[in-house]
Amino acid sequence: MSRYRIEGGRRLVGEVTIGGAKNAAVAVIPAVVLSDGPCRIENIPNISDIFVSFDILKALGAQVRMINKTTVEIDPRTICSHVVPHELARNMRASYYFLGSLLGKFGTAKVSLPGGCNFGVRPIDQHLKGFTALGASVPAMIENGMIEATATQLIGNSIYLDVVSVGATINIMLAAVKARGITILENAAKEPHIVDVANFLNAMGADIRGAGTDVIKICGVPHLHGTTYSIIPDQIEAGTFMAIAAATHGDLLIKNVIPKHLESISAKLTEMGAQVEEIDDMVRVTMDGPIKHCNVKTMPHPGFPTDMQPQIAVLLALSDGTSIVTDTVWENRFRYVDELRRMGAQAQVNGKVAVFEGVPMLTGAPVKAYDLRAGAAMVIAGLAAQGITEIDDVHYIERGYEYFIEKLRAVGAEIRRVEIPSPFARRA
Ligand code: EPU
């Protein structure tokens, strides 16, 4: 077991380079299954969710070879299984993308119900509705924790999503890309990673138009070929470092970003008193004065991302007044607030709404990471707080932030990873 130990209260100054987008990479890697030839994927983030994706591919029979730290070559031609077992699927929410890609390629897929971060009910009914509309048969009952989808021939159809879902939008694209005929997906999600996955599929020979709008048109093609593709930079990793710059009253130049993807985050930070400067593929964030209170409501893209909600809330906990945070996407993403309270934050949660009364200072405390972004929020709180913060359950953080400790230390943070003996370890 590991924990992070942070000595807070330092102003962070310097440069940080952002890695590839987790939520794009966890979909692009399963999408390689659809190819008839090897694919080379660049700008792969060095995070545990990616290693799980590779393990799943290997379990299916694919060849996976790291060319260097950020480039992988995947040859799907040796895939001989269509089953993603529980031991692998339980470690990663995005394992559900193998349902769409295996179904799209082989007409059959069996995937254990996905694991991942737990912040409320995470249904996949819209994914299954899409597969069914394409002509797949999906049993009404889940058996032995496995979801199975089969089809003799997938056929394009019109599909209207009842909720705007990132996962369903991508999964339906994966299943429809080789279907016979045209699929029109309405009320689709518009996140940057949706566009990235569509671009990757198109680079393999797919015919997908409209990704990034709420209507996506997919003309099925019989074959997809191997390609080389570079994943976009991670919007949320960049946003997290922007919040870190502001929370530590620091000055960070954040490199390898797409500023357009950061607009909603930049706008909020500016409202809170930070200076945000866009310079080509970089963004510089500085914070001099007090943090101004404001309200934040998460929305599907291009709204403020739910995956930045806990990190921005740390700033509001340190602001000069009362702020209301509403998460309209997830029903239970405020569990981290209890941990912030242990550090001196004043906040109340009622369902999907949290109210923060800003305090002048947080103090270090032992806390835990409840999920990936909650864990990132704890790191930000620890960096801003006076004294020592120890964060448990950091495996959640390492699902989505590459070289987090190294990147933070390089800009002046005092943060270390400490190995702690498991309480269940047998004594020698
Ligand atoms: N929903 C349904 N039915 C479905 C699918 C979703 O009701 O079939 C609901 C969900 O319960 C939720 C809302 O729709 O209330 C949005 O869920 P969505 O499907 O968009 O989420 P997801 O695809 O499971 C991805 C990201 C999450 C991010 C959300 C929202 C990946 C692997 N995960 O999840 O990222 O919070 O979109 O933007 O792409 C993270 O990176 O920390 C993370 C949790």
PDB file of C-alpha atoms and ligand atoms in Angstrom, residues 22-24 26-27 49 92-94 96-97 117 119-128 163-170 189 191 193 236 299-301 305-307 328-331 333 352 371-373 399, ligand 1:
ATOM      1  CA  LYS A  22      -6.668   9.173 -20.417  1.00  0.00           C
ATOM      2  CA  ASN A  23     -10.286   9.178 -21.537  1.00  0.00           C
ATOM      3  CA  ALA A  24      -9.270   9.207 -25.204  1.00  0.00           C
ATOM      4  CA  VAL A  26      -8.833   4.132 -22.912  1.00  0.00           C
ATOM      5  CA  ALA A  27     -11.151   4.169 -25.948  1.00  0.00           C
ATOM      6  CA  ASP A  49      -5.719   2.342 -16.634  1.00  0.00           C
ATOM      7  CA  MET A  92     -11.166  -0.179 -15.156  1.00  0.00           C
ATOM      8  CA  ARG A  93     -14.468   1.440 -15.980  1.00  0.00           C
ATOM      9  CA  ALA A  94     -13.571   1.844 -19.640  1.00  0.00           C
ATOM     10  CA  TYR A  96     -16.839  -1.549 -21.498  1.00  0.00           C
ATOM     11  CA  TYR A  97     -15.329  -0.211 -24.742  1.00  0.00           C
ATOM     12  CA  CYS A 117     -14.265   4.959  -9.697  1.00  0.00           C
ATOM     13  CA  PHE A 119     -19.441   7.889  -7.363  1.00  0.00           C
ATOM     14  CA  GLY A 120     -22.990   6.664  -7.638  1.00  0.00           C
ATOM     15  CA  VAL A 121     -24.916   4.410  -9.941  1.00  0.00           C
ATOM     16  CA  ARG A 122     -23.126   4.071 -13.280  1.00  0.00           C
ATOM     17  CA  PRO A 123     -25.595   2.410 -15.645  1.00  0.00           C
ATOM     18  CA  ILE A 124     -24.749   1.370 -19.212  1.00  0.00           C
ATOM     19  CA  ASP A 125     -28.315   1.091 -20.454  1.00  0.00           C
ATOM     20  CA  GLN A 126     -27.669   3.620 -23.256  1.00  0.00           C
ATOM     21  CA  HIS A 127     -24.732   1.569 -24.565  1.00  0.00           C
ATOM     22  CA  LEU A 128     -26.929  -1.532 -24.664  1.00  0.00           C
ATOM     23  CA  VAL A 163     -28.890  10.975 -21.602  1.00  0.00           C
ATOM     24  CA  VAL A 164     -25.764  12.603 -22.971  1.00  0.00           C
ATOM     25  CA  SER A 165     -23.233   9.855 -22.339  1.00  0.00           C
ATOM     26  CA  VAL A 166     -19.547   9.871 -23.264  1.00  0.00           C
ATOM     27  CA  GLY A 167     -19.256   6.105 -22.917  1.00  0.00           C
ATOM     28  CA  ALA A 168     -22.412   5.290 -24.894  1.00  0.00           C
ATOM     29  CA  THR A 169     -21.457   7.704 -27.692  1.00  0.00           C
ATOM     30  CA  ILE A 170     -18.035   6.090 -28.122  1.00  0.00           C
ATOM     31  CA  ALA A 189     -21.696  13.656 -26.205  1.00  0.00           C
ATOM     32  CA  GLU A 191     -16.169  15.893 -25.358  1.00  0.00           C
ATOM     33  CA  HIS A 193     -12.048  12.605 -26.550  1.00  0.00           C
ATOM     34  CA  ILE A 236      -8.228  17.213 -17.097  1.00  0.00           C
ATOM     35  CA  MET A 299     -22.277  20.119 -17.547  1.00  0.00           C
ATOM     36  CA  PRO A 300     -21.426  17.895 -20.504  1.00  0.00           C
ATOM     37  CA  HIS A 301     -18.891  19.503 -22.882  1.00  0.00           C
ATOM     38  CA  PRO A 305     -16.286  19.267 -16.753  1.00  0.00           C
ATOM     39  CA  THR A 306     -17.408  17.133 -13.837  1.00  0.00           C
ATOM     40  CA  ASP A 307     -13.899  15.664 -13.826  1.00  0.00           C
ATOM     41  CA  THR A 328     -25.383  17.795 -12.793  1.00  0.00           C
ATOM     42  CA  VAL A 329     -23.551  14.783 -14.274  1.00  0.00           C
ATOM     43  CA  TRP A 330     -22.898  12.443 -11.343  1.00  0.00           C
ATOM     44  CA  GLU A 331     -25.157  11.932  -8.379  1.00  0.00           C
ATOM     45  CA  ARG A 333     -19.321  13.063  -6.450  1.00  0.00           C
ATOM     46  CA  LYS A 352     -25.851  17.120  -6.050  1.00  0.00           C
ATOM     47  CA  ASP A 371     -11.686   8.243  -6.434  1.00  0.00           C
ATOM     48  CA  LEU A 372      -9.366   9.588  -9.136  1.00  0.00           C
ATOM     49  CA  ARG A 373     -10.410  13.253  -9.184  1.00  0.00           C
ATOM     50  CA  ARG A 399      -5.213   5.482 -12.568  1.00  0.00           C
TER      51      ARG A 399
HETATM   52  N1  EPU B   1     -25.631   7.341 -17.934  1.00  0.00           N
HETATM   53  C1  EPU B   1     -26.798   6.635 -17.988  1.00  0.00           C
HETATM   54  N2  EPU B   1     -26.843   5.531 -18.814  1.00  0.00           N
HETATM   55  C2  EPU B   1     -25.790   5.146 -19.568  1.00  0.00           C
HETATM   56  C3  EPU B   1     -24.598   5.882 -19.498  1.00  0.00           C
HETATM   57  C4  EPU B   1     -24.545   6.985 -18.667  1.00  0.00           C
HETATM   58  O1  EPU B   1     -27.774   6.962 -17.328  1.00  0.00           O
HETATM   59  O2  EPU B   1     -25.913   4.151 -20.290  1.00  0.00           O
HETATM   60  C5  EPU B   1     -25.548   8.526 -17.070  1.00  0.00           C
HETATM   61  C6  EPU B   1     -24.524   8.366 -15.964  1.00  0.00           C
HETATM   62  O3  EPU B   1     -25.074   7.718 -14.840  1.00  0.00           O
HETATM   63  C7  EPU B   1     -24.112   9.795 -15.700  1.00  0.00           C
HETATM   64  C8  EPU B   1     -24.244  10.465 -17.072  1.00  0.00           C
HETATM   65  O4  EPU B   1     -25.067   9.608 -17.851  1.00  0.00           O
HETATM   66  O5  EPU B   1     -25.024  10.385 -14.817  1.00  0.00           O
HETATM   67  C9  EPU B   1     -22.930  10.670 -17.819  1.00  0.00           C
HETATM   68  O6  EPU B   1     -22.221   9.431 -17.886  1.00  0.00           O
HETATM   69  P1  EPU B   1     -21.191   9.105 -19.061  1.00  0.00           P
HETATM   70  O7  EPU B   1     -21.654   7.876 -19.739  1.00  0.00           O
HETATM   71  O8  EPU B   1     -20.965  10.325 -19.870  1.00  0.00           O
HETATM   72  O9  EPU B   1     -19.885   8.755 -18.233  1.00  0.00           O
HETATM   73  P2  EPU B   1     -18.831   7.632 -18.554  1.00  0.00           P
HETATM   74  O10 EPU B   1     -18.693   7.457 -20.015  1.00  0.00           O
HETATM   75  O11 EPU B   1     -19.065   6.444 -17.713  1.00  0.00           O
HETATM   76  C10 EPU B   1     -16.843   9.288 -18.833  1.00  0.00           C
HETATM   77  C11 EPU B   1     -15.503   9.476 -18.213  1.00  0.00           C
HETATM   78  C12 EPU B   1     -15.663   9.987 -16.797  1.00  0.00           C
HETATM   79  C13 EPU B   1     -16.459  11.295 -16.827  1.00  0.00           C
HETATM   80  C14 EPU B   1     -17.779  11.106 -17.577  1.00  0.00           C
HETATM   81  C15 EPU B   1     -18.542  12.416 -17.782  1.00  0.00           C
HETATM   82  C16 EPU B   1     -14.234   7.774 -19.293  1.00  0.00           C
HETATM   83  C17 EPU B   1     -13.531   6.482 -19.200  1.00  0.00           C
HETATM   84  N3  EPU B   1     -14.824   8.197 -18.188  1.00  0.00           N
HETATM   85  O12 EPU B   1     -17.520   8.338 -18.024  1.00  0.00           O
HETATM   86  O13 EPU B   1     -14.348  10.267 -16.359  1.00  0.00           O
HETATM   87  O14 EPU B   1     -16.734  11.728 -15.519  1.00  0.00           O
HETATM   88  O15 EPU B   1     -17.529  10.539 -18.872  1.00  0.00           O
HETATM   89  O16 EPU B   1     -17.765  13.322 -18.489  1.00  0.00           O
HETATM   90  O17 EPU B   1     -14.223   8.415 -20.327  1.00  0.00           O
HETATM   91  C18 EPU B   1     -12.628  10.525 -14.798  1.00  0.00           C
HETATM   92  O18 EPU B   1     -11.844  10.648 -15.747  1.00  0.00           O
HETATM   93  O19 EPU B   1     -12.326  10.782 -13.607  1.00  0.00           O
HETATM   94  C19 EPU B   1     -13.989  10.064 -15.057  1.00  0.00           C
HETATM   95  C20 EPU B   1     -14.765   9.559 -14.116  1.00  0.00           C
END
